[in-house]
mmCIF file of C-alpha atoms in Angstrom:
data_model
loop_
_atom_site.group_PDB
_atom_site.id
_atom_site.type_symbol
_atom_site.label_atom_id
_atom_site.label_comp_id
_atom_site.label_asym_id
_atom_site.label_seq_id
_atom_site.Cartn_x
_atom_site.Cartn_y
_atom_site.Cartn_z
ATOM 1 C CA UNK N 1 -60.709 160.083 32.724
ATOM 2 C CA UNK N 2 -57.657 160.576 35.011
ATOM 3 C CA UNK N 3 -58.720 158.611 38.071
ATOM 4 C CA UNK N 4 -55.699 159.816 40.088
ATOM 5 C CA UNK N 5 -55.048 163.384 39.066
ATOM 6 C CA UNK N 6 -52.126 165.064 40.510
ATOM 7 C CA UNK N 7 -52.419 167.990 43.039
ATOM 8 C CA UNK N 8 -52.817 171.389 41.221
ATOM 9 C CA UNK N 9 -49.854 172.608 42.888
ATOM 10 C CA UNK N 10 -47.570 169.707 41.576
ATOM 11 C CA UNK N 11 -46.920 171.142 38.003
ATOM 12 C CA UNK N 12 -43.133 170.484 37.685
ATOM 13 C CA UNK N 13 -43.520 167.640 35.103
ATOM 14 C CA UNK N 14 -47.208 167.889 34.303
ATOM 15 C CA UNK N 15 -48.312 168.400 30.803
ATOM 16 C CA UNK N 16 -51.733 170.110 30.272
ATOM 17 C CA UNK N 17 -54.322 169.453 27.637
ATOM 18 C CA UNK N 18 -53.614 173.045 26.369
ATOM 19 C CA UNK N 19 -50.308 171.701 25.082
ATOM 20 C CA UNK N 20 -51.178 168.219 24.057
ATOM 21 C CA UNK N 21 -54.536 168.145 22.504
ATOM 22 C CA UNK N 22 -56.730 165.900 20.243
ATOM 23 C CA UNK N 23 -54.613 162.827 21.015
ATOM 24 C CA UNK N 24 -55.804 160.008 23.353
ATOM 25 C CA UNK N 25 -54.482 160.734 26.783
ATOM 26 C CA UNK N 26 -56.009 158.067 28.993
ATOM 27 C CA UNK N 27 -58.051 154.796 28.845
ATOM 28 C CA UNK N 28 -60.576 153.626 31.409
ATOM 29 C CA UNK N 29 -62.389 150.349 32.045
ATOM 30 C CA UNK N 30 -65.873 150.163 33.415
ATOM 31 C CA UNK N 31 -66.279 146.864 35.167
ATOM 32 C CA UNK N 32 -68.521 144.899 37.453
ATOM 33 C CA UNK N 33 -66.080 143.125 39.819
ATOM 34 C CA UNK N 34 -63.157 145.012 41.015
ATOM 35 C CA UNK N 35 -61.071 141.982 42.403
ATOM 36 C CA UNK N 36 -61.597 139.873 39.431
ATOM 37 C CA UNK N 37 -60.663 142.773 36.979
ATOM 38 C CA UNK N 38 -57.501 143.352 38.993
ATOM 39 C CA UNK N 39 -56.640 139.700 39.076
ATOM 40 C CA UNK N 40 -57.297 139.246 35.399
ATOM 41 C CA UNK N 41 -55.335 142.284 34.091
ATOM 42 C CA UNK N 42 -52.524 141.723 36.483
ATOM 43 C CA UNK N 43 -52.023 138.238 35.071
ATOM 44 C CA UNK N 44 -52.558 139.196 31.361
ATOM 45 C CA UNK N 45 -50.657 142.531 31.220
ATOM 46 C CA UNK N 46 -48.574 142.391 34.429
ATOM 47 C CA UNK N 47 -50.324 145.528 35.954
ATOM 48 C CA UNK N 48 -50.035 146.474 39.542
ATOM 49 C CA UNK N 49 -52.610 148.759 41.293
ATOM 50 C CA UNK N 50 -52.934 151.680 43.538
ATOM 51 C CA UNK N 51 -55.977 153.389 45.011
ATOM 52 C CA UNK N 52 -57.638 156.312 43.136
ATOM 53 C CA UNK N 53 -58.822 159.425 44.747
ATOM 54 C CA UNK N 54 -62.322 158.995 43.373
ATOM 55 C CA UNK N 55 -63.186 156.378 45.894
ATOM 56 C CA UNK N 56 -62.964 152.541 46.756
ATOM 57 C CA UNK N 57 -64.438 151.350 43.535
ATOM 58 C CA UNK N 58 -61.744 153.135 41.392
ATOM 59 C CA UNK N 59 -58.077 151.969 40.912
ATOM 60 C CA UNK N 60 -55.264 153.122 38.703
ATOM 61 C CA UNK N 61 -53.175 150.453 36.897
ATOM 62 C CA UNK N 62 -49.252 150.650 36.737
ATOM 63 C CA UNK N 63 -46.952 149.293 34.296
ATOM 64 C CA UNK N 64 -43.451 149.410 35.691
ATOM 65 C CA UNK N 65 -44.564 152.126 38.058
ATOM 66 C CA UNK N 66 -46.229 154.232 35.345
ATOM 67 C CA UNK N 67 -50.017 154.947 35.469
ATOM 68 C CA UNK N 68 -51.426 153.514 32.381
ATOM 69 C CA UNK N 69 -55.230 153.021 32.851
ATOM 70 C CA UNK N 70 -58.162 153.552 35.233
ATOM 71 C CA UNK N 71 -60.654 150.886 36.390
ATOM 72 C CA UNK N 72 -64.071 151.805 37.694
ATOM 73 C CA UNK N 73 -66.040 149.044 39.159
ATOM 74 C CA UNK N 74 -69.373 150.938 38.658
ATOM 75 C CA UNK N 75 -71.037 149.120 35.715
ATOM 76 C CA UNK N 76 -73.712 147.411 37.833
ATOM 77 C CA UNK N 77 -74.263 150.466 40.372
ATOM 78 C CA UNK N 78 -74.505 153.012 37.551
ATOM 79 C CA UNK N 79 -76.101 150.584 34.766
ATOM 80 C CA UNK N 80 -73.279 151.301 32.465
ATOM 81 C CA UNK N 81 -71.836 148.950 29.799
ATOM 82 C CA UNK N 82 -68.799 146.884 30.539
ATOM 83 C CA UNK N 83 -66.234 148.477 28.181
ATOM 84 C CA UNK N 84 -62.923 150.130 27.448
ATOM 85 C CA UNK N 85 -63.107 153.927 26.845
ATOM 86 C CA UNK N 86 -60.428 156.164 25.432
ATOM 87 C CA UNK N 87 -60.223 159.751 26.473
ATOM 88 C CA UNK N 88 -59.024 162.516 24.313
ATOM 89 C CA UNK N 89 -57.030 165.522 25.505
ATOM 90 C CA UNK N 90 -59.043 168.827 24.828
ATOM 91 C CA UNK N 91 -58.339 172.533 25.875
ATOM 92 C CA UNK N 92 -62.069 172.811 26.910
ATOM 93 C CA UNK N 93 -64.413 169.873 27.776
ATOM 94 C CA UNK N 94 -67.334 172.233 27.472
ATOM 95 C CA UNK N 95 -66.429 173.324 24.073
ATOM 96 C CA UNK N 96 -65.765 169.710 22.878
ATOM 97 C CA UNK N 97 -69.103 168.609 24.263
ATOM 98 C CA UNK N 98 -70.744 171.282 22.503
ATOM 99 C CA UNK N 99 -69.134 170.479 19.215
ATOM 100 C CA UNK N 100 -70.072 166.841 19.537
ATOM 101 C CA UNK N 101 -73.855 167.764 19.963
ATOM 102 C CA UNK N 102 -73.711 170.332 17.187
ATOM 103 C CA UNK N 103 -72.430 167.497 14.803
ATOM 104 C CA UNK N 104 -75.104 164.892 15.629
ATOM 105 C CA UNK N 105 -73.262 163.204 18.468
ATOM 106 C CA UNK N 106 -74.429 162.461 21.966
ATOM 107 C CA UNK N 107 -73.426 163.791 25.505
ATOM 108 C CA UNK N 108 -73.820 160.977 28.013
ATOM 109 C CA UNK N 109 -72.187 162.419 31.117
ATOM 110 C CA UNK N 110 -70.780 165.743 32.116
ATOM 111 C CA UNK N 111 -68.708 167.695 31.648
ATOM 112 C CA UNK N 112 -67.942 167.240 35.366
ATOM 113 C CA UNK N 113 -65.143 168.375 37.500
ATOM 114 C CA UNK N 114 -62.457 166.112 38.635
ATOM 115 C CA UNK N 115 -59.908 168.590 40.039
ATOM 116 C CA UNK N 116 -57.383 169.576 38.485
ATOM 117 C CA UNK N 117 -59.538 169.015 35.308
ATOM 118 C CA UNK N 118 -63.052 168.307 33.692
ATOM 119 C CA UNK N 119 -64.273 165.207 31.834
ATOM 120 C CA UNK N 120 -67.220 164.254 29.626
ATOM 121 C CA UNK N 121 -68.450 160.921 28.275
ATOM 122 C CA UNK N 122 -69.650 161.092 24.720
ATOM 123 C CA UNK N 123 -70.591 159.115 21.611
ATOM 124 C CA UNK N 124 -70.058 159.949 18.057
ATOM 125 C CA UNK N 125 -72.992 160.229 15.488
ATOM 126 C CA UNK N 126 -72.584 156.375 14.770
ATOM 127 C CA UNK N 127 -72.758 155.479 18.467
ATOM 128 C CA UNK N 128 -68.923 154.852 19.430
ATOM 129 C CA UNK N 129 -68.338 156.001 22.888
ATOM 130 C CA UNK N 130 -65.355 158.138 23.882
ATOM 131 C CA UNK N 131 -64.387 160.542 26.472
ATOM 132 C CA UNK N 132 -62.678 163.912 26.672
ATOM 133 C CA UNK N 133 -60.335 165.283 29.404
ATOM 134 C CA UNK N 134 -59.312 168.915 29.989
ATOM 135 C CA UNK N 135 -56.689 169.684 32.583
ATOM 136 C CA UNK N 136 -53.423 168.075 33.739
ATOM 137 C CA UNK N 137 -52.503 164.796 32.107
ATOM 138 C CA UNK N 138 -50.672 161.931 33.726
ATOM 139 C CA UNK N 139 -47.164 163.176 34.464
ATOM 140 C CA UNK N 140 -45.035 162.767 31.295
ATOM 141 C CA UNK N 141 -47.559 162.100 28.435
ATOM 142 C CA UNK N 142 -44.740 160.534 26.423
ATOM 143 C CA UNK N 143 -44.048 158.077 29.259
ATOM 144 C CA UNK N 144 -47.744 157.030 29.468
ATOM 145 C CA UNK N 145 -47.996 156.566 25.873
ATOM 146 C CA UNK N 146 -44.977 154.341 25.706
ATOM 147 C CA UNK N 147 -45.656 152.339 28.970
ATOM 148 C CA UNK N 148 -48.098 150.056 27.468
ATOM 149 C CA UNK N 149 -51.130 151.641 25.534
ATOM 150 C CA UNK N 150 -50.077 151.432 21.806
ATOM 151 C CA UNK N 151 -52.952 153.104 20.150
ATOM 152 C CA UNK N 152 -56.697 153.104 19.866
ATOM 153 C CA UNK N 153 -58.672 152.094 16.625
ATOM 154 C CA UNK N 154 -62.010 153.134 15.743
ATOM 155 C CA UNK N 155 -64.210 150.382 13.883
ATOM 156 C CA UNK N 156 -66.853 152.610 12.216
ATOM 157 C CA UNK N 157 -69.248 152.803 9.364
ATOM 158 C CA UNK N 158 -67.399 155.301 7.258
ATOM 159 C CA UNK N 159 -63.810 156.237 8.118
ATOM 160 C CA UNK N 160 -63.809 159.394 6.056
ATOM 161 C CA UNK N 161 -66.986 160.670 7.671
ATOM 162 C CA UNK N 162 -65.635 159.790 11.082
ATOM 163 C CA UNK N 163 -62.338 161.552 10.453
ATOM 164 C CA UNK N 164 -64.158 164.783 9.703
ATOM 165 C CA UNK N 165 -66.403 164.442 12.919
ATOM 166 C CA UNK N 166 -63.475 163.889 15.183
ATOM 167 C CA UNK N 167 -61.274 166.365 13.359
ATOM 168 C CA UNK N 168 -63.769 169.279 13.793
ATOM 169 C CA UNK N 169 -64.443 168.048 17.603
ATOM 170 C CA UNK N 170 -60.698 167.745 18.624
ATOM 171 C CA UNK N 171 -58.980 170.213 16.189
ATOM 172 C CA UNK N 172 -57.006 167.580 14.243
ATOM 173 C CA UNK N 173 -54.858 168.822 11.443
ATOM 174 C CA UNK N 174 -55.494 172.526 12.137
ATOM 175 C CA UNK N 175 -51.958 173.602 11.919
ATOM 176 C CA UNK N 176 -51.847 174.697 15.487
ATOM 177 C CA UNK N 177 -48.651 173.750 17.499
ATOM 178 C CA UNK N 178 -49.023 170.321 19.106
ATOM 179 C CA UNK N 179 -52.064 169.240 17.130
ATOM 180 C CA UNK N 180 -52.480 165.890 15.645
ATOM 181 C CA UNK N 181 -51.641 165.015 12.092
ATOM 182 C CA UNK N 182 -54.148 163.017 9.819
ATOM 183 C CA UNK N 183 -52.985 160.760 6.980
ATOM 184 C CA UNK N 184 -54.880 158.640 4.731
ATOM 185 C CA UNK N 185 -53.010 155.395 4.214
ATOM 186 C CA UNK N 186 -54.844 152.707 2.167
ATOM 187 C CA UNK N 187 -58.313 152.192 3.630
ATOM 188 C CA UNK N 188 -57.391 153.703 7.018
ATOM 189 C CA UNK N 189 -57.312 157.172 8.681
ATOM 190 C CA UNK N 190 -54.226 157.279 10.756
ATOM 191 C CA UNK N 191 -53.673 159.858 13.503
ATOM 192 C CA UNK N 192 -50.117 160.860 14.741
ATOM 193 C CA UNK N 193 -49.269 162.963 17.658
ATOM 194 C CA UNK N 194 -45.471 163.980 17.931
ATOM 195 C CA UNK N 195 -44.750 161.558 15.165
ATOM 196 C CA UNK N 196 -46.211 158.586 16.838
ATOM 197 C CA UNK N 197 -49.352 156.620 15.708
ATOM 198 C CA UNK N 198 -51.948 157.112 18.344
ATOM 199 C CA UNK N 199 -55.205 156.169 16.673
ATOM 200 C CA UNK N 200 -56.490 154.514 13.489
ATOM 201 C CA UNK N 201 -60.016 154.734 11.955
ATOM 202 C CA UNK N 202 -61.293 152.069 9.692
ATOM 203 C CA UNK N 203 -64.615 151.434 7.686
ATOM 204 C CA UNK N 204 -66.768 148.279 7.989
ATOM 205 C CA UNK N 205 -68.740 148.424 11.205
ATOM 206 C CA UNK N 206 -72.456 148.020 11.096
ATOM 207 C CA UNK N 207 -74.655 150.320 12.888
ATOM 208 C CA UNK N 208 -77.506 147.792 13.419
ATOM 209 C CA UNK N 209 -75.448 144.748 14.193
ATOM 210 C CA UNK N 210 -76.836 142.693 17.110
ATOM 211 C CA UNK N 211 -73.222 142.060 18.198
ATOM 212 C CA UNK N 212 -71.593 145.177 19.981
ATOM 213 C CA UNK N 213 -68.206 144.165 18.722
ATOM 214 C CA UNK N 214 -69.571 144.629 15.142
ATOM 215 C CA UNK N 215 -71.258 147.999 15.824
ATOM 216 C CA UNK N 216 -69.024 151.198 15.665
ATOM 217 C CA UNK N 217 -66.794 151.254 18.622
ATOM 218 C CA UNK N 218 -63.268 152.360 19.908
ATOM 219 C CA UNK N 219 -60.941 149.388 20.525
ATOM 220 C CA UNK N 220 -57.934 149.927 22.833
ATOM 221 C CA UNK N 221 -54.726 148.139 21.948
ATOM 222 C CA UNK N 222 -52.078 147.573 24.404
ATOM 223 C CA UNK N 223 -48.490 146.779 23.345
ATOM 224 C CA UNK N 224 -46.846 143.736 24.886
ATOM 225 C CA UNK N 225 -43.774 141.596 24.568
ATOM 226 C CA UNK N 226 -45.537 138.230 24.141
ATOM 227 C CA UNK N 227 -48.992 138.173 22.339
ATOM 228 C CA UNK N 228 -49.250 134.322 22.732
ATOM 229 C CA UNK N 229 -48.458 134.425 26.417
ATOM 230 C CA UNK N 230 -51.126 137.217 27.048
ATOM 231 C CA UNK N 231 -53.627 135.073 25.001
ATOM 232 C CA UNK N 232 -52.982 132.053 27.083
ATOM 233 C CA UNK N 233 -53.027 134.016 30.450
ATOM 234 C CA UNK N 234 -56.532 135.394 29.378
ATOM 235 C CA UNK N 235 -57.908 131.967 29.003
ATOM 236 C CA UNK N 236 -56.415 130.720 32.135
ATOM 237 C CA UNK N 237 -58.001 133.540 34.209
ATOM 238 C CA UNK N 238 -61.444 133.311 32.880
ATOM 239 C CA UNK N 239 -61.306 135.478 29.817
ATOM 240 C CA UNK N 240 -61.482 134.345 26.173
ATOM 241 C CA UNK N 241 -59.518 134.794 22.866
ATOM 242 C CA UNK N 242 -61.666 136.189 19.985
ATOM 243 C CA UNK N 243 -58.764 136.047 17.429
ATOM 244 C CA UNK N 244 -55.134 135.446 17.462
ATOM 245 C CA UNK N 245 -52.080 135.618 15.125
ATOM 246 C CA UNK N 246 -48.369 135.995 15.859
ATOM 247 C CA UNK N 247 -48.599 139.784 16.080
ATOM 248 C CA UNK N 248 -52.056 140.541 17.578
ATOM 249 C CA UNK N 249 -54.770 138.997 19.674
ATOM 250 C CA UNK N 250 -58.270 140.229 20.280
ATOM 251 C CA UNK N 251 -59.190 139.269 24.094
ATOM 252 C CA UNK N 252 -62.297 139.408 26.217
ATOM 253 C CA UNK N 253 -61.992 139.739 29.893
ATOM 254 C CA UNK N 254 -64.346 137.859 32.348
ATOM 255 C CA UNK N 255 -66.836 140.823 32.441
ATOM 256 C CA UNK N 256 -67.004 140.964 28.702
ATOM 257 C CA UNK N 257 -64.853 143.961 27.983
ATOM 258 C CA UNK N 258 -62.995 143.481 24.612
ATOM 259 C CA UNK N 259 -59.474 144.843 24.068
ATOM 260 C CA UNK N 260 -56.462 144.017 21.920
ATOM 261 C CA UNK N 261 -52.887 143.134 22.645
ATOM 262 C CA UNK N 262 -50.345 144.003 19.998
ATOM 263 C CA UNK N 263 -46.718 142.906 19.564
ATOM 264 C CA UNK N 264 -44.205 145.752 20.664
ATOM 265 C CA UNK N 265 -42.066 144.607 17.546
ATOM 266 C CA UNK N 266 -45.041 145.500 15.138
ATOM 267 C CA UNK N 267 -46.078 148.765 16.991
#
């Protein structure tokens, strides 16, 4: 969800979801403690912050001046899970929400108006949460994509089945101009937009697992220059390292939200 949408009149460099659709276009974190969240991600990912137009509990994260993520400190107030959620660009939030429900998914919130657009929070038929956004994207989608989010990865029960679900909801591989391309590479489904890898889908998650990290979910990956430094900073600032190698680390913030840092060299 775009926590800081541009004014409808400021369209000089704004790209609409009518031109870039089906691809991840934003990531948002639902947290409990706003200040602790800002301190943690500032230390781990080097983010700075600016207010968002949705209210005092919302912030926009900046990487070298580019908006890269939204933070909503509403988990306790709205009784929502602490988690990172990817939002996908769609021409119509209402149509996307209807398609999700028609295919066995769930509509959790919305679609709601956040001028100059509309958003909805959904889950697929295996329970993985995601959002859709209709309207103006963050100025320069290419700049947002390259500033820090590397891609999102769906850990799910059946990658092939999930690719069909999302493909039908988000118009993947339809042949329309600007639509996303889908390729099957080994055991993964790989999604590309404008030639860049923006999402991966892999099988193996268990729907009834007691650990939410093992159940179907979308994992947000951020590209960083130094994976080891990010992992160390996470531990120093109250988070934890769930796994770590030379090119990638799975981290958990102090509130419990899980995310991955990936080496820019690999990405």
